[in-house]
């Protein structure tokens, strides 16, 4: 019998010369259509998976080095980011997300971000799958945001007025995850510097039958003041919201785009991050707050600290969740997708992908 490596399907059709219980895995390519199919309607399972992954990361059963930013002198607004990671627990897989952000794509009519995720086998190091990953990335981001919205609003009134600041793909996924995990809103505020994006998002909300009144806000202040849950998902490169008094009603803020808020606003708020070392980098608002204050005292803790009860959230200040976005989340969701497609017998494997298998030919 051909031995099978732990994470991936071994290719039984080739002479892999198994060593112990180790063999060269087969290599599969998983399309965006397959990813979407595997994740559709699974909001609760994915949030549980993301929560378990944060717990593993918090317990030290992961390796998640800093993301690497590739930038281009001739295309300063664009970047490609590498997120290598390794996760233990029952997932036990290594890999890397490679995600591009080209904002000029949007006016040209195609999505800003595109990505692949490579999964590497725990035992052999062999890559065994390449997955379309813009959907995985948006899904893990939205699941993390919905998890944070739930955990950080315990002990205060459940938000009923949500405001979406920046209404692209990530805002759409976050709305889906909030709605899919029991958030019901009386009011949904929408604000985007692009009227076309704002209108498109409103169209999406109406099409999904979202409950609650939808209001377009033409200025930022009105959106923030009328929302008790504010979701920032813009592509701002530096702070453009600088007025702390707009947050006097102590909203819960999901600061997904990381660079919208001035450091003064963070310093007047309770700040929760996903990972301290990751977040205090790359000119994020928490990084600017550290530079301005000269210390990290403004950080209250991580989401894992909240989930494990190490920290509690005061109710008399705004709460800001700034997630840098961890590669371990992409791995966990990517492995979930791989397992689902494998179980359904729908993996598209590439024959002979690893062709040079014998040391001396
Ligand atoms: N923290 C994480 O884990 C994580 C993960 C994925 C994406 N993101 C971030 O989420 C953000 C949104 O991603 P997306 O794929 O939805 O992008 P997108 O390009 O599809 O949409 C962004 C929207 O923001 C609007 N916008 C930009 N600047 C604005 C401003 N100053 N005021 C109001 N509206 C503004 C744009 O018009 C656009 O409609 C990006 O910054 C991305 O890097 C974060």
XYZ file of C-alpha atoms and ligand atoms in Angstrom:
405
model
C 0.000 0.000 0.000
C 1.275 3.477 -0.829
C 1.954 5.481 2.284
C 0.158 8.800 2.669
C 1.702 11.909 4.113
C -0.225 13.467 6.963
C -1.744 16.590 5.454
C -2.174 15.780 1.816
C -3.209 12.969 -0.489
C -0.219 11.003 -1.741
C -0.146 10.297 -5.454
C -0.708 6.548 -5.624
C -0.195 6.418 -9.387
C 3.512 7.227 -9.308
C 6.568 5.535 -7.953
C 7.072 7.779 -4.981
C 9.492 5.376 -3.220
C 7.910 5.797 0.198
C 10.331 6.289 3.061
C 8.712 5.168 6.306
C 5.213 6.600 6.059
C 6.288 9.552 3.902
C 5.587 10.041 0.179
C 5.455 12.827 -2.365
C 1.937 14.282 -2.154
C -0.150 14.975 -5.221
C -0.628 18.630 -6.156
C -4.081 20.157 -6.553
C -5.338 23.451 -7.900
C -8.526 24.774 -6.301
C -10.482 27.439 -8.167
C -12.358 30.405 -6.721
C -15.636 28.725 -7.696
C -14.708 25.656 -5.614
C -13.568 27.835 -2.693
C -16.821 29.749 -2.725
C -18.834 26.541 -2.865
C -16.938 25.102 0.119
C -17.397 28.240 2.233
C -20.893 29.317 1.234
C -23.295 29.392 4.186
C -20.641 28.169 6.623
C -20.354 31.412 8.631
C -20.743 29.762 12.039
C -18.202 26.987 11.343
C -15.654 29.456 9.967
C -16.004 31.786 12.940
C -15.437 28.812 15.258
C -12.382 27.869 13.199
C -11.024 31.413 13.345
C -11.617 31.525 17.098
C -9.799 28.197 17.559
C -6.924 29.496 15.422
C -6.566 32.656 17.504
C -6.485 30.418 20.584
C -3.742 28.227 19.070
C -1.772 31.320 18.086
C -2.241 32.794 21.569
C -1.010 29.515 23.096
C 2.123 29.624 20.925
C 1.230 26.659 18.680
C 1.952 28.597 15.480
C 4.723 30.344 13.615
C 3.661 33.638 12.074
C 6.611 35.810 11.034
C 6.117 39.401 9.864
C 4.424 39.828 6.489
C 6.783 40.849 3.700
C 5.687 43.872 1.613
C 6.895 43.998 -2.001
C 6.511 47.575 -3.291
C 7.319 49.127 -6.661
C 8.928 52.522 -7.334
C 7.057 52.774 -10.654
C 3.659 51.809 -9.092
C 3.687 53.391 -5.616
C 0.034 52.692 -4.791
C 0.413 48.958 -5.449
C 1.940 46.159 -3.380
C 2.140 42.402 -3.080
C 2.316 40.927 0.422
C 3.702 37.522 1.425
C 2.240 35.980 4.585
C 4.143 32.792 5.470
C 2.862 30.818 8.442
C 2.701 27.472 10.180
C -0.089 26.196 12.360
C -0.213 23.253 14.765
C -3.173 21.727 16.561
C -5.364 19.447 14.479
C -4.860 21.618 11.359
C -1.077 21.036 11.229
C -0.126 22.692 7.976
C 2.424 25.211 6.704
C 2.106 27.611 3.791
C 1.943 31.117 2.450
C -0.593 33.586 1.138
C 0.659 35.827 -1.668
C -1.779 38.715 -2.074
C -1.649 41.698 -4.443
C -3.303 45.059 -3.943
C -3.538 47.117 -7.143
C -6.041 49.938 -6.417
C -5.998 51.082 -10.060
C -7.792 47.835 -10.922
C -11.037 49.143 -9.412
C -11.665 52.011 -11.902
C -10.683 49.548 -14.641
C -13.529 47.303 -13.519
C -11.700 44.396 -11.845
C -11.147 43.704 -8.138
C -8.295 45.461 -6.331
C -6.957 42.373 -4.557
C -5.987 38.992 -6.024
C -4.303 36.138 -4.214
C -3.160 32.554 -4.085
C -2.581 30.394 -1.033
C -0.007 27.605 -1.085
C -0.441 24.783 1.444
C 2.689 22.797 2.375
C 2.623 19.309 3.818
C 3.687 19.163 7.463
C 5.901 16.059 7.071
C 7.619 16.544 3.710
C 7.390 20.297 3.170
C 5.963 19.616 -0.286
C 3.394 22.107 -1.528
C 0.230 20.072 -2.052
C -2.328 22.675 -3.065
C -2.648 26.087 -4.660
C -5.958 27.775 -3.862
C -7.539 30.916 -5.212
C -7.321 33.022 -2.108
C -9.063 36.380 -2.458
C -12.227 34.653 -1.192
C -10.340 32.862 1.616
C -8.719 36.145 2.620
C -12.009 38.071 2.618
C -13.710 35.215 4.493
C -11.158 34.966 7.297
C -11.124 38.780 7.610
C -14.912 38.905 7.859
C -15.039 35.968 10.280
C -12.456 37.657 12.493
C -14.418 40.936 12.353
C -17.719 39.243 13.262
C -16.019 37.318 16.087
C -14.568 40.575 17.420
C -17.943 42.344 17.094
C -19.507 39.600 19.212
C -16.783 39.316 21.856
C -16.123 43.041 22.232
C -19.807 43.957 22.532
C -20.481 41.576 25.422
C -21.160 43.628 28.535
C -22.497 46.548 26.513
C -25.742 46.878 24.512
C -25.634 44.772 21.338
C -25.050 47.166 18.390
C -28.197 47.859 16.364
C -26.871 50.665 14.155
C -23.979 49.653 11.905
C -22.018 52.042 9.696
C -19.882 50.847 6.786
C -17.064 53.274 6.004
C -15.606 52.076 2.679
C -17.864 49.674 0.820
C -15.809 47.289 -1.322
C -15.448 43.518 -1.187
C -14.365 43.362 2.461
C -17.348 45.420 3.646
C -19.666 43.054 1.750
C -18.101 39.962 3.351
C -18.203 41.548 6.814
C -21.896 42.341 6.405
C -22.531 38.732 5.333
C -20.674 37.413 8.384
C -22.402 39.789 10.816
C -25.810 38.848 9.389
C -24.901 35.145 9.327
C -23.988 35.144 12.998
C -27.103 36.739 14.409
C -26.524 40.489 14.198
C -29.779 42.291 13.342
C -29.528 45.963 12.549
C -32.254 48.606 12.720
C -30.077 50.988 10.731
C -27.328 50.367 8.185
C -25.268 53.462 7.325
C -23.144 53.591 4.197
C -20.305 55.980 3.370
C -17.795 55.785 0.529
C -15.829 58.430 -1.327
C -16.940 56.742 -4.535
C -20.697 57.211 -5.125
C -20.618 54.167 -7.428
C -19.237 51.933 -4.659
C -21.775 53.233 -2.149
C -24.628 52.617 -4.582
C -23.306 49.146 -5.446
C -23.129 48.226 -1.756
C -26.671 49.485 -1.179
C -27.790 47.352 -4.119
C -26.116 44.317 -2.536
C -27.837 45.027 0.809
C -31.243 45.323 -0.843
C -30.692 42.168 -2.862
C -29.831 40.140 0.254
C -33.009 41.339 1.936
C -31.005 42.952 4.753
C -33.323 44.110 7.493
C -33.137 47.705 8.705
C -33.189 51.120 7.140
C -30.311 51.862 4.758
C -28.960 55.424 4.816
C -26.308 56.926 2.573
C -24.118 59.360 4.541
C -22.338 61.915 2.427
C -20.060 62.984 5.227
C -17.896 60.911 7.532
C -18.994 62.608 10.751
C -22.654 61.822 10.222
C -21.923 58.115 9.573
C -19.747 57.766 12.678
C -22.057 59.698 15.018
C -25.075 57.651 13.963
C -23.459 54.190 14.301
C -22.726 52.119 17.401
C -20.742 49.641 15.289
C -18.443 51.305 12.718
C -16.621 49.188 10.108
C -13.654 50.830 8.376
C -12.770 49.037 5.130
C -11.205 51.765 2.983
C -7.831 51.788 1.292
C -6.626 54.956 3.065
C -2.836 55.072 3.418
C -2.837 57.592 6.248
C -5.285 58.894 8.857
C -8.161 60.960 7.483
C -10.405 60.784 10.572
C -8.903 63.005 13.236
C -11.738 64.267 15.447
C -12.054 62.302 18.735
C -15.372 63.998 19.597
C -17.088 62.120 16.725
C -16.642 58.983 18.905
C -18.133 60.521 22.074
C -20.968 57.934 22.034
C -18.352 55.154 22.617
C -18.963 52.994 19.533
C -17.342 49.671 18.780
C -15.010 50.224 15.807
C -13.748 47.453 13.528
C -10.706 49.173 12.074
C -10.048 46.616 9.349
C -8.202 48.983 7.014
C -5.852 49.940 9.878
C -4.797 53.443 8.748
C -7.981 55.556 8.849
C -7.873 56.858 12.428
C -5.507 59.444 13.879
C -3.349 58.287 16.794
C -5.170 60.769 19.061
C -8.416 58.838 18.523
C -6.709 55.561 19.464
C -5.147 57.126 22.546
C -8.650 58.121 23.734
C -10.025 54.583 23.193
C -9.682 50.960 24.342
C -7.492 49.217 21.761
C -7.636 45.513 20.943
C -5.414 43.937 18.268
C -4.952 40.446 16.840
C -1.190 40.346 17.423
C 0.812 43.132 19.054
C 4.066 42.770 17.113
C 2.268 42.545 13.770
C 0.020 45.539 14.375
C 2.702 47.943 15.519
C 4.310 48.056 12.099
C 3.894 49.487 8.610
C 2.530 52.900 9.686
C -0.786 51.498 10.910
C -2.744 53.760 13.262
C -1.615 51.660 16.286
C 1.974 52.059 15.063
C 1.467 55.848 14.846
C -0.071 55.836 18.347
C 3.000 54.043 19.681
C 5.269 56.617 18.044
C 3.205 59.523 19.379
C 2.898 58.249 22.942
C 6.357 56.663 23.140
C 4.960 53.451 24.644
C 2.435 50.648 24.192
C 0.289 51.437 27.208
C -2.616 52.376 24.945
C -2.970 48.692 23.951
C -5.483 46.873 26.125
C -4.731 43.379 24.790
C -5.412 40.928 22.004
C -8.699 39.391 20.954
C -7.374 36.145 22.402
C -6.866 37.923 25.749
C -10.520 38.980 25.609
C -11.700 35.471 24.719
C -9.696 33.869 27.510
C -10.931 36.451 30.028
C -7.489 37.968 30.671
C -8.843 41.411 29.897
C -12.302 42.933 30.107
C -13.605 45.777 27.996
C -14.574 49.059 29.685
C -17.886 50.502 28.510
C -17.058 54.188 29.007
C -14.739 54.614 25.985
C -14.815 53.708 22.309
C -13.430 50.229 21.586
C -11.230 49.865 18.500
C -10.298 46.468 17.064
C -7.316 46.727 14.688
C -6.499 43.317 13.158
C -3.319 43.172 11.108
C -4.563 39.944 9.529
C -2.636 36.799 10.393
C -1.350 34.242 7.906
C -2.400 31.457 10.294
C -6.045 32.369 9.639
C -5.549 31.968 5.871
C -3.937 28.581 6.464
C -6.725 27.363 8.715
C -9.489 28.450 6.321
C -7.516 27.205 3.290
C -7.017 23.776 4.879
C -10.726 23.653 5.723
C -11.530 24.307 2.044
C -9.011 21.680 0.901
C -10.474 19.071 3.264
C -14.041 19.815 2.130
C -13.148 19.461 -1.540
C -11.079 16.352 -0.879
C -13.982 14.808 1.036
C -16.327 15.543 -1.864
C -13.884 13.815 -4.257
C -13.566 17.008 -6.312
C -9.854 17.780 -6.095
C -8.291 18.687 -9.444
C -4.847 17.177 -9.196
C -2.070 17.993 -11.640
C -0.467 14.759 -12.834
C 3.325 14.685 -12.603
C 3.514 18.143 -11.043
C 6.532 16.942 -9.050
C 8.389 15.157 -11.780
C 12.039 14.864 -10.701
C 11.566 12.300 -7.930
C 14.597 10.020 -8.037
C 17.858 11.222 -6.612
C 19.997 9.779 -9.402
C 17.466 9.739 -12.228
N -6.815 43.710 8.431
C -7.040 42.685 7.629
O -6.918 41.522 7.995
C -7.457 42.941 6.219
C -7.725 41.853 5.375
C -8.179 42.107 4.076
C -8.324 43.423 3.639
N -8.006 44.440 4.496
C -8.123 45.821 4.069
O -9.484 46.134 3.886
C -9.549 47.265 3.029
C -10.701 47.142 2.054
O -10.448 46.093 1.147
P -11.449 45.855 -0.107
O -10.960 44.624 -0.793
O -12.839 45.951 0.325
O -11.056 47.120 -0.988
P -11.869 47.751 -2.205
O -10.867 48.466 -3.036
O -12.746 46.711 -2.814
O -12.832 48.820 -1.498
C -12.351 49.905 -0.764
C -13.434 50.982 -0.765
O -13.017 52.050 0.093
C -13.346 53.290 -0.533
N -12.468 54.307 0.035
C -11.125 54.404 -0.105
N -10.647 55.433 0.603
C -11.724 56.005 1.222
C -11.884 57.088 2.112
N -10.838 57.820 2.520
N -13.126 57.396 2.551
C -14.199 56.663 2.134
N -14.106 55.621 1.303
C -12.886 55.279 0.850
C -13.153 53.027 -2.016
O -13.867 53.951 -2.807
C -13.667 51.591 -2.146
O -15.049 51.566 -2.436
C -8.168 47.406 2.378
O -7.460 48.461 3.002
C -7.489 46.105 2.715
O -6.093 46.222 2.813
C -7.602 44.220 5.762
